[in-house]
mmCIF file of C-alpha atoms and ligand atoms in Angstrom:
data_model
loop_
_atom_site.group_PDB
_atom_site.id
_atom_site.type_symbol
_atom_site.label_atom_id
_atom_site.label_comp_id
_atom_site.label_asym_id
_atom_site.label_seq_id
_atom_site.Cartn_x
_atom_site.Cartn_y
_atom_site.Cartn_z
ATOM 1 C CA MET A 1392 -34.235 147.047 51.613
ATOM 2 C CA VAL A 1393 -31.969 144.666 53.732
ATOM 3 C CA GLY A 1394 -29.013 143.264 52.025
ATOM 4 C CA TYR A 1395 -27.308 144.423 48.788
ATOM 5 C CA ALA A 1396 -25.289 141.417 47.280
ATOM 6 C CA PHE A 1397 -26.598 139.556 44.213
ATOM 7 C CA MET A 1398 -30.335 139.524 45.302
ATOM 8 C CA GLY A 1399 -30.214 143.116 46.543
ATOM 9 C CA ALA A 1400 -28.871 144.355 43.119
ATOM 10 C CA ALA A 1401 -31.441 142.419 41.306
ATOM 11 C CA HIS A 1402 -34.173 143.777 43.488
ATOM 12 C CA SER A 1403 -32.932 147.343 43.208
ATOM 13 C CA GLN A 1404 -32.858 147.240 39.523
ATOM 14 C CA ALA A 1405 -36.477 146.176 39.622
ATOM 15 C CA TRP A 1406 -37.498 148.948 42.182
ATOM 16 C CA ARG A 1407 -35.906 151.363 39.943
ATOM 17 C CA THR A 1408 -37.408 150.294 36.743
ATOM 18 C CA ALA A 1409 -40.859 148.782 37.443
ATOM 19 C CA GLY A 1410 -42.735 152.178 37.396
ATOM 20 C CA ARG A 1411 -41.086 153.244 34.144
ATOM 21 C CA PHE A 1412 -42.397 150.191 31.992
ATOM 22 C CA PHE A 1413 -45.565 149.318 33.849
ATOM 23 C CA ASP A 1414 -48.456 151.748 34.810
ATOM 24 C CA LEU A 1415 -48.599 151.280 38.618
ATOM 25 C CA PRO A 1416 -50.997 152.947 40.940
ATOM 26 C CA VAL A 1417 -47.974 153.642 43.585
ATOM 27 C CA GLU A 1418 -44.617 155.049 42.840
ATOM 28 C CA PRO A 1419 -41.715 153.501 44.846
ATOM 29 C CA ASP A 1420 -39.412 155.769 46.889
ATOM 30 C CA MET A 1421 -36.065 153.820 47.395
ATOM 31 C CA ALA A 1422 -35.745 155.316 50.934
ATOM 32 C CA VAL A 1423 -33.194 153.289 52.650
ATOM 33 C CA LEU A 1424 -30.763 150.443 52.208
ATOM 34 C CA CYS A 1425 -29.641 148.536 55.201
ATOM 35 C CA GLY A 1426 -26.474 146.498 55.722
ATOM 36 C CA ARG A 1427 -24.043 145.757 58.568
ATOM 37 C CA ASP A 1428 -20.777 147.218 57.150
ATOM 38 C CA GLY A 1429 -21.528 151.101 56.846
ATOM 39 C CA ASP A 1430 -18.989 151.863 54.256
ATOM 40 C CA ALA A 1431 -19.922 148.944 52.035
ATOM 41 C CA THR A 1432 -23.593 149.856 52.422
ATOM 42 C CA ARG A 1433 -23.081 153.560 51.535
ATOM 43 C CA SER A 1434 -21.175 152.586 48.408
ATOM 44 C CA ALA A 1435 -23.702 150.064 47.372
ATOM 45 C CA ALA A 1436 -26.680 152.470 48.116
ATOM 46 C CA ALA A 1437 -24.987 155.034 45.746
ATOM 47 C CA LYS A 1438 -24.585 152.457 43.054
ATOM 48 C CA LEU A 1439 -28.028 150.884 43.384
ATOM 49 C CA GLY A 1440 -30.043 154.044 43.915
ATOM 50 C CA TRP A 1441 -31.042 154.225 47.464
ATOM 51 C CA ARG A 1442 -31.266 157.603 49.230
ATOM 52 C CA SER A 1443 -29.982 156.717 52.795
ATOM 53 C CA VAL A 1444 -28.310 153.873 54.697
ATOM 54 C CA GLU A 1445 -28.944 152.161 57.968
ATOM 55 C CA THR A 1446 -26.586 149.449 59.513
ATOM 56 C CA ASP A 1447 -29.223 148.047 61.927
ATOM 57 C CA TRP A 1448 -32.257 146.737 60.311
ATOM 58 C CA LYS A 1449 -34.347 147.290 63.491
ATOM 59 C CA GLN A 1450 -33.996 151.211 62.618
ATOM 60 C CA LEU A 1451 -36.141 150.564 59.643
ATOM 61 C CA LEU A 1452 -38.984 149.712 61.822
ATOM 62 C CA THR A 1453 -39.022 153.032 63.484
ATOM 63 C CA ARG A 1454 -38.788 155.051 60.124
ATOM 64 C CA ASP A 1455 -42.054 156.798 58.983
ATOM 65 C CA ASP A 1456 -40.655 156.984 55.444
ATOM 66 C CA VAL A 1457 -40.374 153.161 55.242
ATOM 67 C CA GLN A 1458 -43.806 151.410 54.394
ATOM 68 C CA LEU A 1459 -42.343 148.214 53.041
ATOM 69 C CA ILE A 1460 -39.262 146.165 53.910
ATOM 70 C CA ASP A 1461 -37.529 143.995 51.055
ATOM 71 C CA ILE A 1462 -35.691 141.152 52.798
ATOM 72 C CA CYS A 1463 -32.601 140.221 50.479
ATOM 73 C CA THR A 1464 -30.504 138.635 53.267
ATOM 74 C CA PRO A 1465 -29.434 134.876 53.755
ATOM 75 C CA GLY A 1466 -32.274 132.636 55.062
ATOM 76 C CA ASP A 1467 -31.148 132.576 58.805
ATOM 77 C CA THR A 1468 -32.470 136.118 59.228
ATOM 78 C CA HIS A 1469 -35.718 136.030 57.204
ATOM 79 C CA ALA A 1470 -38.101 135.029 59.906
ATOM 80 C CA GLU A 1471 -36.667 137.475 62.547
ATOM 81 C CA ILE A 1472 -36.806 140.525 60.232
ATOM 82 C CA ALA A 1473 -40.089 139.509 58.443
ATOM 83 C CA ILE A 1474 -41.940 139.020 61.665
ATOM 84 C CA ALA A 1475 -40.611 142.322 63.295
ATOM 85 C CA ALA A 1476 -41.455 144.322 60.138
ATOM 86 C CA LEU A 1477 -44.924 142.952 59.770
ATOM 87 C CA ASP A 1478 -45.787 143.503 63.549
ATOM 88 C CA ALA A 1479 -44.466 146.951 62.960
ATOM 89 C CA GLY A 1480 -47.115 147.540 60.214
ATOM 90 C CA LYS A 1481 -44.404 147.220 57.328
ATOM 91 C CA HIS A 1482 -45.363 145.266 54.175
ATOM 92 C CA VAL A 1483 -42.854 142.708 53.470
ATOM 93 C CA LEU A 1484 -41.339 141.211 50.391
ATOM 94 C CA CYS A 1485 -38.954 138.301 51.436
ATOM 95 C CA GLU A 1486 -36.465 136.337 49.182
ATOM 96 C CA LYS A 1487 -36.924 132.619 48.631
ATOM 97 C CA PRO A 1488 -36.834 130.007 50.164
ATOM 98 C CA LEU A 1489 -39.197 131.799 52.844
ATOM 99 C CA ALA A 1490 -37.253 130.521 55.754
ATOM 100 C CA ASN A 1491 -34.693 127.993 56.980
ATOM 101 C CA THR A 1492 -37.144 125.703 58.797
ATOM 102 C CA VAL A 1493 -40.801 124.749 58.744
ATOM 103 C CA ASP A 1494 -41.132 126.241 62.316
ATOM 104 C CA GLU A 1495 -39.959 129.511 61.192
ATOM 105 C CA ALA A 1496 -42.033 129.490 58.037
ATOM 106 C CA ARG A 1497 -45.183 128.859 60.224
ATOM 107 C CA ALA A 1498 -44.321 131.778 62.526
ATOM 108 C CA MET A 1499 -43.864 134.033 59.475
ATOM 109 C CA VAL A 1500 -47.401 132.895 58.153
ATOM 110 C CA ALA A 1501 -48.783 133.601 61.583
ATOM 111 C CA ALA A 1502 -47.429 137.035 61.473
ATOM 112 C CA ALA A 1503 -48.654 137.617 57.886
ATOM 113 C CA GLU A 1504 -52.088 136.553 58.889
ATOM 114 C CA ARG A 1505 -52.121 139.047 61.893
ATOM 115 C CA ALA A 1506 -50.630 141.876 59.578
ATOM 116 C CA ARG A 1507 -53.314 141.202 56.826
ATOM 117 C CA ALA A 1508 -56.101 141.807 59.388
ATOM 118 C CA ARG A 1509 -54.454 145.503 59.561
ATOM 119 C CA GLY A 1510 -54.142 145.849 55.905
ATOM 120 C CA VAL A 1511 -50.517 144.983 55.711
ATOM 121 C CA HIS A 1512 -49.334 142.438 53.040
ATOM 122 C CA SER A 1513 -46.469 140.028 52.293
ATOM 123 C CA MET A 1514 -45.082 138.158 49.448
ATOM 124 C CA VAL A 1515 -42.288 135.735 48.936
ATOM 125 C CA GLY A 1516 -40.002 136.281 45.954
ATOM 126 C CA PHE A 1517 -40.292 133.277 43.690
ATOM 127 C CA ASN A 1518 -39.279 135.413 40.639
ATOM 128 C CA TYR A 1519 -39.359 132.783 37.948
ATOM 129 C CA ARG A 1520 -43.201 132.609 38.161
ATOM 130 C CA ARG A 1521 -42.809 136.064 36.403
ATOM 131 C CA VAL A 1522 -41.029 134.638 33.312
ATOM 132 C CA PRO A 1523 -43.437 135.301 30.406
ATOM 133 C CA ALA A 1524 -43.036 131.784 29.074
ATOM 134 C CA ILE A 1525 -43.748 130.207 32.511
ATOM 135 C CA ALA A 1526 -46.907 132.606 33.039
ATOM 136 C CA LEU A 1527 -47.919 131.565 29.526
ATOM 137 C CA ALA A 1528 -47.497 127.799 30.428
ATOM 138 C CA ARG A 1529 -49.831 128.246 33.426
ATOM 139 C CA GLN A 1530 -52.381 129.928 31.153
ATOM 140 C CA LEU A 1531 -52.212 127.112 28.598
ATOM 141 C CA ILE A 1532 -52.669 124.346 31.204
ATOM 142 C CA ALA A 1533 -55.606 126.074 32.892
ATOM 143 C CA GLN A 1534 -57.172 126.467 29.476
ATOM 144 C CA GLY A 1535 -56.800 122.694 29.065
ATOM 145 C CA ARG A 1536 -54.389 122.944 25.999
ATOM 146 C CA ILE A 1537 -52.525 119.863 27.141
ATOM 147 C CA GLY A 1538 -55.447 117.916 28.724
ATOM 148 C CA GLU A 1539 -54.988 116.101 32.001
ATOM 149 C CA VAL A 1540 -51.365 116.458 33.497
ATOM 150 C CA ARG A 1541 -49.838 113.232 33.854
ATOM 151 C CA HIS A 1542 -45.945 113.904 34.075
ATOM 152 C CA VAL A 1543 -43.998 116.791 35.492
ATOM 153 C CA ARG A 1544 -40.281 116.729 35.010
ATOM 154 C CA GLY A 1545 -38.401 119.540 36.780
ATOM 155 C CA THR A 1546 -34.607 120.270 37.055
ATOM 156 C CA TYR A 1547 -32.483 123.008 38.237
ATOM 157 C CA LEU A 1548 -28.983 122.559 37.045
ATOM 158 C CA GLN A 1549 -25.944 124.890 37.886
ATOM 159 C CA ASP A 1550 -22.211 124.263 38.207
ATOM 160 C CA TRP A 1551 -20.791 127.185 40.055
ATOM 161 C CA ILE A 1552 -19.285 125.021 42.977
ATOM 162 C CA VAL A 1553 -18.043 122.136 40.779
ATOM 163 C CA ASP A 1554 -14.330 123.303 41.561
ATOM 164 C CA PRO A 1555 -13.529 121.688 44.965
ATOM 165 C CA GLU A 1556 -11.482 124.680 45.725
ATOM 166 C CA PHE A 1557 -14.561 126.927 45.554
ATOM 167 C CA PRO A 1558 -14.854 128.482 49.116
ATOM 168 C CA LEU A 1559 -17.350 127.604 51.672
ATOM 169 C CA VAL A 1560 -19.567 130.347 51.021
ATOM 170 C CA TRP A 1561 -22.739 131.160 53.070
ATOM 171 C CA ARG A 1562 -24.807 129.127 50.654
ATOM 172 C CA LEU A 1563 -23.000 126.073 51.718
ATOM 173 C CA GLN A 1564 -23.537 126.425 55.434
ATOM 174 C CA LYS A 1565 -26.650 124.921 56.892
ATOM 175 C CA ASP A 1566 -26.926 127.410 59.766
ATOM 176 C CA LYS A 1567 -27.087 130.216 57.279
ATOM 177 C CA ALA A 1568 -29.012 128.687 54.329
ATOM 178 C CA GLY A 1569 -31.072 125.861 55.745
ATOM 179 C CA SER A 1570 -30.142 123.567 53.031
ATOM 180 C CA GLY A 1571 -27.994 123.470 49.844
ATOM 181 C CA ALA A 1572 -29.063 122.980 46.157
ATOM 182 C CA LEU A 1573 -32.317 121.758 47.595
ATOM 183 C CA GLY A 1574 -33.455 125.040 49.164
ATOM 184 C CA ASP A 1575 -31.686 127.473 47.109
ATOM 185 C CA ILE A 1576 -32.670 126.280 43.476
ATOM 186 C CA GLY A 1577 -34.710 123.098 44.148
ATOM 187 C CA ALA A 1578 -37.359 125.435 45.965
ATOM 188 C CA HIS A 1579 -37.649 127.430 42.619
ATOM 189 C CA VAL A 1580 -38.530 124.152 40.490
ATOM 190 C CA ILE A 1581 -40.836 122.914 43.227
ATOM 191 C CA ASP A 1582 -42.742 126.316 43.267
ATOM 192 C CA LEU A 1583 -42.793 126.632 39.352
ATOM 193 C CA ALA A 1584 -44.099 122.993 38.774
ATOM 194 C CA GLN A 1585 -46.949 123.627 41.312
ATOM 195 C CA PHE A 1586 -47.565 127.129 39.842
ATOM 196 C CA VAL A 1587 -47.784 126.015 36.189
ATOM 197 C CA THR A 1588 -49.995 123.041 37.003
ATOM 198 C CA GLY A 1589 -52.120 124.774 39.626
ATOM 199 C CA ASP A 1590 -51.642 121.548 41.683
ATOM 200 C CA ARG A 1591 -49.614 120.468 44.728
ATOM 201 C CA LEU A 1592 -47.383 117.704 45.720
ATOM 202 C CA THR A 1593 -48.752 115.369 48.109
ATOM 203 C CA GLY A 1594 -45.644 113.142 48.839
ATOM 204 C CA VAL A 1595 -42.002 112.548 47.964
ATOM 205 C CA SER A 1596 -39.092 110.020 47.894
ATOM 206 C CA ALA A 1597 -35.694 111.638 47.835
ATOM 207 C CA LEU A 1598 -32.021 111.193 47.987
ATOM 208 C CA THR A 1599 -29.320 113.848 48.403
ATOM 209 C CA GLU A 1600 -25.489 113.919 48.135
ATOM 210 C CA THR A 1601 -22.673 116.027 49.169
ATOM 211 C CA PHE A 1602 -19.746 115.461 46.712
ATOM 212 C CA VAL A 1603 -17.151 117.810 48.230
ATOM 213 C CA LYS A 1604 -17.181 117.572 52.003
ATOM 214 C CA GLN A 1605 -14.534 120.111 52.889
ATOM 215 C CA ARG A 1606 -13.807 123.549 51.334
ATOM 216 C CA PRO A 1607 -11.438 126.502 51.809
ATOM 217 C CA LEU A 1608 -13.085 129.243 54.328
ATOM 218 C CA PRO A 1609 -13.976 132.220 52.239
ATOM 219 C CA ALA A 1610 -11.442 135.066 52.360
ATOM 220 C CA ALA A 1611 -13.925 137.374 50.480
ATOM 221 C CA SER A 1612 -17.265 136.828 48.531
ATOM 222 C CA SER A 1613 -19.728 138.649 46.434
ATOM 223 C CA GLY A 1614 -22.804 137.149 45.013
ATOM 224 C CA LEU A 1615 -21.742 133.784 43.666
ATOM 225 C CA SER A 1616 -17.890 134.671 43.335
ATOM 226 C CA ALA A 1617 -15.440 134.070 46.212
ATOM 227 C CA SER A 1618 -11.926 133.695 47.007
ATOM 228 C CA GLY A 1619 -10.688 131.286 49.701
ATOM 229 C CA SER A 1620 -8.270 131.398 52.517
ATOM 230 C CA THR A 1621 -5.821 128.428 53.534
ATOM 231 C CA GLU A 1622 -7.997 127.153 56.283
ATOM 232 C CA ARG A 1623 -10.805 124.621 55.507
ATOM 233 C CA GLY A 1624 -14.215 123.867 56.903
ATOM 234 C CA GLU A 1625 -17.119 121.242 56.621
ATOM 235 C CA VAL A 1626 -19.878 121.584 53.883
ATOM 236 C CA THR A 1627 -22.960 121.249 56.069
ATOM 237 C CA VAL A 1628 -25.519 121.205 52.921
ATOM 238 C CA ASP A 1629 -26.463 118.945 50.016
ATOM 239 C CA ASP A 1630 -24.746 119.609 46.686
ATOM 240 C CA THR A 1631 -27.514 117.761 44.974
ATOM 241 C CA ALA A 1632 -31.001 116.726 45.698
ATOM 242 C CA LEU A 1633 -33.131 114.241 43.529
ATOM 243 C CA PHE A 1634 -36.705 113.199 44.230
ATOM 244 C CA ILE A 1635 -40.030 111.825 42.803
ATOM 245 C CA GLY A 1636 -43.158 112.924 43.899
ATOM 246 C CA ARG A 1637 -47.005 112.691 43.466
ATOM 247 C CA PHE A 1638 -49.428 115.457 42.853
ATOM 248 C CA GLY A 1639 -52.797 115.694 44.260
ATOM 249 C CA GLY A 1640 -54.543 115.621 40.941
ATOM 250 C CA GLY A 1641 -52.896 112.425 40.028
ATOM 251 C CA ALA A 1642 -49.715 113.442 38.015
ATOM 252 C CA VAL A 1643 -46.403 111.896 38.958
ATOM 253 C CA ALA A 1644 -43.122 113.980 38.961
ATOM 254 C CA GLY A 1645 -39.398 113.711 38.961
ATOM 255 C CA PHE A 1646 -36.982 116.598 40.252
ATOM 256 C CA GLU A 1647 -33.340 117.129 40.322
ATOM 257 C CA ALA A 1648 -31.577 120.232 41.896
ATOM 258 C CA THR A 1649 -27.858 120.341 41.497
ATOM 259 C CA ARG A 1650 -24.765 122.738 41.447
ATOM 260 C CA PHE A 1651 -22.534 119.944 40.018
ATOM 261 C CA ALA A 1652 -23.965 119.709 36.272
ATOM 262 C CA THR A 1653 -20.913 120.805 34.755
ATOM 263 C CA GLY A 1654 -21.502 123.195 31.914
ATOM 264 C CA ARG A 1655 -25.187 123.947 32.850
ATOM 265 C CA LYS A 1656 -25.245 127.577 34.452
ATOM 266 C CA ASN A 1657 -28.803 128.065 35.012
ATOM 267 C CA ALA A 1658 -30.651 125.520 33.379
ATOM 268 C CA LEU A 1659 -34.143 125.597 35.136
ATOM 269 C CA ARG A 1660 -36.085 123.271 33.018
ATOM 270 C CA LEU A 1661 -39.783 122.119 33.252
ATOM 271 C CA GLU A 1662 -41.480 119.623 31.109
ATOM 272 C CA VAL A 1663 -45.248 118.844 31.417
ATOM 273 C CA ASN A 1664 -46.778 116.028 29.607
ATOM 274 C CA GLY A 1665 -50.607 115.842 29.317
ATOM 275 C CA SER A 1666 -53.293 113.527 27.769
ATOM 276 C CA ALA A 1667 -53.517 116.026 24.864
ATOM 277 C CA GLY A 1668 -50.237 117.707 24.555
ATOM 278 C CA SER A 1669 -46.983 118.793 26.124
ATOM 279 C CA LEU A 1670 -45.080 121.913 27.172
ATOM 280 C CA ALA A 1671 -41.287 122.374 27.755
ATOM 281 C CA PHE A 1672 -39.177 125.393 29.080
ATOM 282 C CA ASP A 1673 -35.518 125.883 29.776
ATOM 283 C CA PHE A 1674 -34.450 129.191 31.430
ATOM 284 C CA GLU A 1675 -31.263 129.311 29.355
ATOM 285 C CA ALA A 1676 -33.608 129.966 26.512
ATOM 286 C CA MET A 1677 -36.198 131.932 28.541
ATOM 287 C CA ASN A 1678 -37.947 133.665 25.793
ATOM 288 C CA GLU A 1679 -39.142 130.307 24.527
ATOM 289 C CA LEU A 1680 -41.841 128.045 25.207
ATOM 290 C CA SER A 1681 -42.043 124.556 23.429
ATOM 291 C CA PHE A 1682 -45.499 123.169 22.706
ATOM 292 C CA PHE A 1683 -46.600 119.800 21.393
ATOM 293 C CA ASP A 1684 -50.307 119.860 20.521
ATOM 294 C CA GLY A 1685 -51.529 116.228 20.421
ATOM 295 C CA ALA A 1686 -54.519 117.305 18.139
ATOM 296 C CA GLU A 1687 -52.399 118.129 15.241
ATOM 297 C CA ASP A 1688 -52.036 115.813 12.277
ATOM 298 C CA PRO A 1689 -49.298 113.569 13.110
ATOM 299 C CA ALA A 1690 -47.598 113.813 9.616
ATOM 300 C CA THR A 1691 -46.746 117.355 10.658
ATOM 301 C CA ALA A 1692 -47.032 117.551 14.393
ATOM 302 C CA GLY A 1693 -44.016 118.291 16.475
ATOM 303 C CA PHE A 1694 -42.763 120.249 19.364
ATOM 304 C CA ARG A 1695 -42.968 123.752 18.102
ATOM 305 C CA ARG A 1696 -41.053 126.900 19.623
ATOM 306 C CA ILE A 1697 -43.304 129.667 20.689
ATOM 307 C CA LEU A 1698 -41.343 132.968 20.990
ATOM 308 C CA VAL A 1699 -43.088 134.392 24.135
ATOM 309 C CA THR A 1700 -42.581 138.093 23.087
ATOM 310 C CA GLU A 1701 -45.945 139.146 21.539
ATOM 311 C CA PRO A 1702 -47.699 142.097 23.148
ATOM 312 C CA THR A 1703 -50.691 139.516 24.092
ATOM 313 C CA HIS A 1704 -48.080 137.447 26.101
ATOM 314 C CA PRO A 1705 -47.949 137.928 29.856
ATOM 315 C CA TYR A 1706 -45.697 140.851 30.793
ATOM 316 C CA ALA A 1707 -44.167 141.213 27.345
ATOM 317 C CA GLY A 1708 -46.291 143.910 26.050
ATOM 318 C CA ALA A 1709 -44.816 146.373 28.534
ATOM 319 C CA TRP A 1710 -41.440 145.981 26.797
ATOM 320 C CA TRP A 1711 -39.950 145.726 23.397
ATOM 321 C CA PRO A 1712 -41.304 144.806 19.913
ATOM 322 C CA PRO A 1713 -41.847 141.114 19.236
ATOM 323 C CA GLY A 1714 -38.678 139.191 19.132
ATOM 324 C CA HIS A 1715 -36.541 141.468 21.192
ATOM 325 C CA GLY A 1716 -36.487 139.457 24.158
ATOM 326 C CA LEU A 1717 -36.148 139.750 27.913
ATOM 327 C CA GLY A 1718 -33.560 138.685 30.563
ATOM 328 C CA TYR A 1719 -33.170 137.392 33.963
ATOM 329 C CA GLU A 1720 -33.628 140.902 35.701
ATOM 330 C CA HIS A 1721 -36.991 141.329 34.044
ATOM 331 C CA THR A 1722 -38.441 138.513 36.302
ATOM 332 C CA PHE A 1723 -37.710 140.835 39.248
ATOM 333 C CA THR A 1724 -39.191 143.807 37.600
ATOM 334 C CA HIS A 1725 -42.307 141.872 36.928
ATOM 335 C CA GLU A 1726 -42.452 140.591 40.604
ATOM 336 C CA ILE A 1727 -42.002 144.385 41.892
ATOM 337 C CA ALA A 1728 -44.517 145.619 39.324
ATOM 338 C CA ASP A 1729 -47.280 142.971 40.352
ATOM 339 C CA LEU A 1730 -46.418 143.693 44.157
ATOM 340 C CA LEU A 1731 -46.733 147.425 43.673
ATOM 341 C CA ARG A 1732 -50.030 146.988 41.703
ATOM 342 C CA ASP A 1733 -51.574 144.782 44.543
ATOM 343 C CA LEU A 1734 -50.552 147.157 47.335
ATOM 344 C CA GLY A 1735 -52.212 149.937 45.327
ATOM 345 C CA THR A 1736 -55.406 148.202 44.692
ATOM 346 C CA GLY A 1737 -55.566 146.252 47.946
ATOM 347 C CA ALA A 1738 -55.288 142.769 46.222
ATOM 348 C CA GLU A 1739 -53.518 139.964 48.028
ATOM 349 C CA PRO A 1740 -49.915 139.726 46.707
ATOM 350 C CA SER A 1741 -49.016 136.255 45.456
ATOM 351 C CA PRO A 1742 -47.125 133.924 46.053
ATOM 352 C CA SER A 1743 -48.129 134.517 49.682
ATOM 353 C CA PHE A 1744 -46.137 133.585 52.828
ATOM 354 C CA ALA A 1745 -48.449 130.600 52.878
ATOM 355 C CA ASP A 1746 -47.347 129.467 49.516
ATOM 356 C CA GLY A 1747 -43.698 129.877 50.817
ATOM 357 C CA LEU A 1748 -44.665 127.533 53.816
ATOM 358 C CA GLN A 1749 -46.072 124.863 51.521
ATOM 359 C CA VAL A 1750 -42.812 124.976 49.614
ATOM 360 C CA GLN A 1751 -40.998 124.719 52.721
ATOM 361 C CA LEU A 1752 -43.071 121.583 53.651
ATOM 362 C CA VAL A 1753 -41.893 120.012 50.444
ATOM 363 C CA LEU A 1754 -38.309 120.786 51.009
ATOM 364 C CA ASP A 1755 -38.613 119.537 54.502
ATOM 365 C CA ALA A 1756 -40.184 116.238 53.265
ATOM 366 C CA VAL A 1757 -37.401 115.859 50.786
ATOM 367 C CA ALA A 1758 -34.565 116.242 53.502
ATOM 368 C CA ARG A 1759 -36.454 113.837 55.823
ATOM 369 C CA SER A 1760 -36.901 111.161 53.000
ATOM 370 C CA ALA A 1761 -33.205 111.379 52.028
ATOM 371 C CA GLU A 1762 -32.184 111.024 55.744
ATOM 372 C CA ALA A 1763 -34.394 107.969 56.015
ATOM 373 C CA GLY A 1764 -33.003 106.220 53.120
ATOM 374 C CA SER A 1765 -35.578 107.465 50.511
ATOM 375 C CA GLY A 1766 -38.659 106.396 52.395
ATOM 376 C CA TRP A 1767 -41.999 107.983 51.263
ATOM 377 C CA GLN A 1768 -42.849 111.181 53.093
ATOM 378 C CA ARG A 1769 -46.289 112.758 53.019
ATOM 379 C CA ILE A 1770 -46.575 116.600 52.691
ATOM 380 C CA GLU A 1771 -49.019 118.265 54.917
ATOM 381 C CA GLU A 1772 -51.715 120.418 53.213
ATOM 382 C CA VAL A 1773 -51.556 124.211 53.694
ATOM 383 C CA ASN A 1774 -54.653 126.469 53.571
ATOM 384 C CA ASP A 1775 -54.359 129.417 51.479
HETATM 385 C C1 SOE B 363 -27.700 130.733 43.340
HETATM 386 O O1 SOE B 363 -27.840 129.391 43.151
HETATM 387 C C2 SOE B 363 -28.912 131.502 42.719
HETATM 388 O O2 SOE B 363 -28.521 132.795 42.833
HETATM 389 C C3 SOE B 363 -30.185 131.390 43.647
HETATM 390 O O3 SOE B 363 -30.029 131.736 44.956
HETATM 391 C C4 SOE B 363 -31.296 132.274 42.803
HETATM 392 O O4 SOE B 363 -32.568 132.103 43.534
HETATM 393 C C5 SOE B 363 -31.377 131.783 41.454
HETATM 394 O O5 SOE B 363 -32.200 132.656 40.619
HETATM 395 C C6 SOE B 363 -30.123 131.857 40.724
HETATM 396 O O6 SOE B 363 -29.036 131.121 41.370
#
């Protein structure tokens, strides 16, 4: 694994745990953790459970005990590491968003295709697909339980940079992160909207805003916490992105991604209204899915809360008795379990790099629309 901050810790937990709750055809050996700072990487490796360290990711390509590289670094290094790893015959799991630009994402898809021909696989880490309630929503929509999808309403609301003195961490720098709230959290809600409906966006109209244009340079940072220095620098990304869109199947959509929704910590919300019912999800109550069944007697019909913890629900049966609930970390454990199962059986892991490119095209269309004063931008189709 390359990187050991917030995502690195989340993935490490998943690598340690997946095989202990899911029956998997292969057992992960947490061979090596890579980071530029030797001391910090050694201490992270000891804490997170990796048995050796490297300080140059290129060393991973030459090691026989490395079959898969998990990329948990900022977006500016995804393409270089992923392409080199795939060309060296290593499977790749890459954090979202796949890349910082569409061109990088296209090059990564080309590398993934070259590698697939040699039995080497890749996957992009849209972990929220593996929330049991989200996986259940997808099943219910595919079964026609809400009929024809008409509206998709997706928001991803956080508030961790609402303080103008919060430092200019890498997630607020375009050269490191590609974009701001749009790529970091908008990418998740775009992916989920398309995943649960089984449909894809064909065009968007958007606006973005950066409320705080200068911030203290970071003195130190770890995950989403940081302390600032006395010098200031320019914020080069969006603080919020809002957009409307059309799906290929005829549904219309509204999206909002922001880090300025004061009081909202990780409110990844999705509501889908169909001709025969509706579904609603909020990550802040991630073990629940709300379902309105339009076929019910209007006298008693209403949104009802499904507690998605039954053994028959996606992923839930591997864990605790009904009602005992899962958390954020389980989404990564499910991601790793699915990846290991696919690698063991030879199935193609999902979401693929092509899925990551498709989300990148939506992000790019949103950014272009916002720059052009909200004009409509079509989204190119991607072949799977
Ligand atoms: C920060 O906004 C962040 O950590 C994202 O980078 C993650 O993808 C999301 O899961 C939680 O928030």
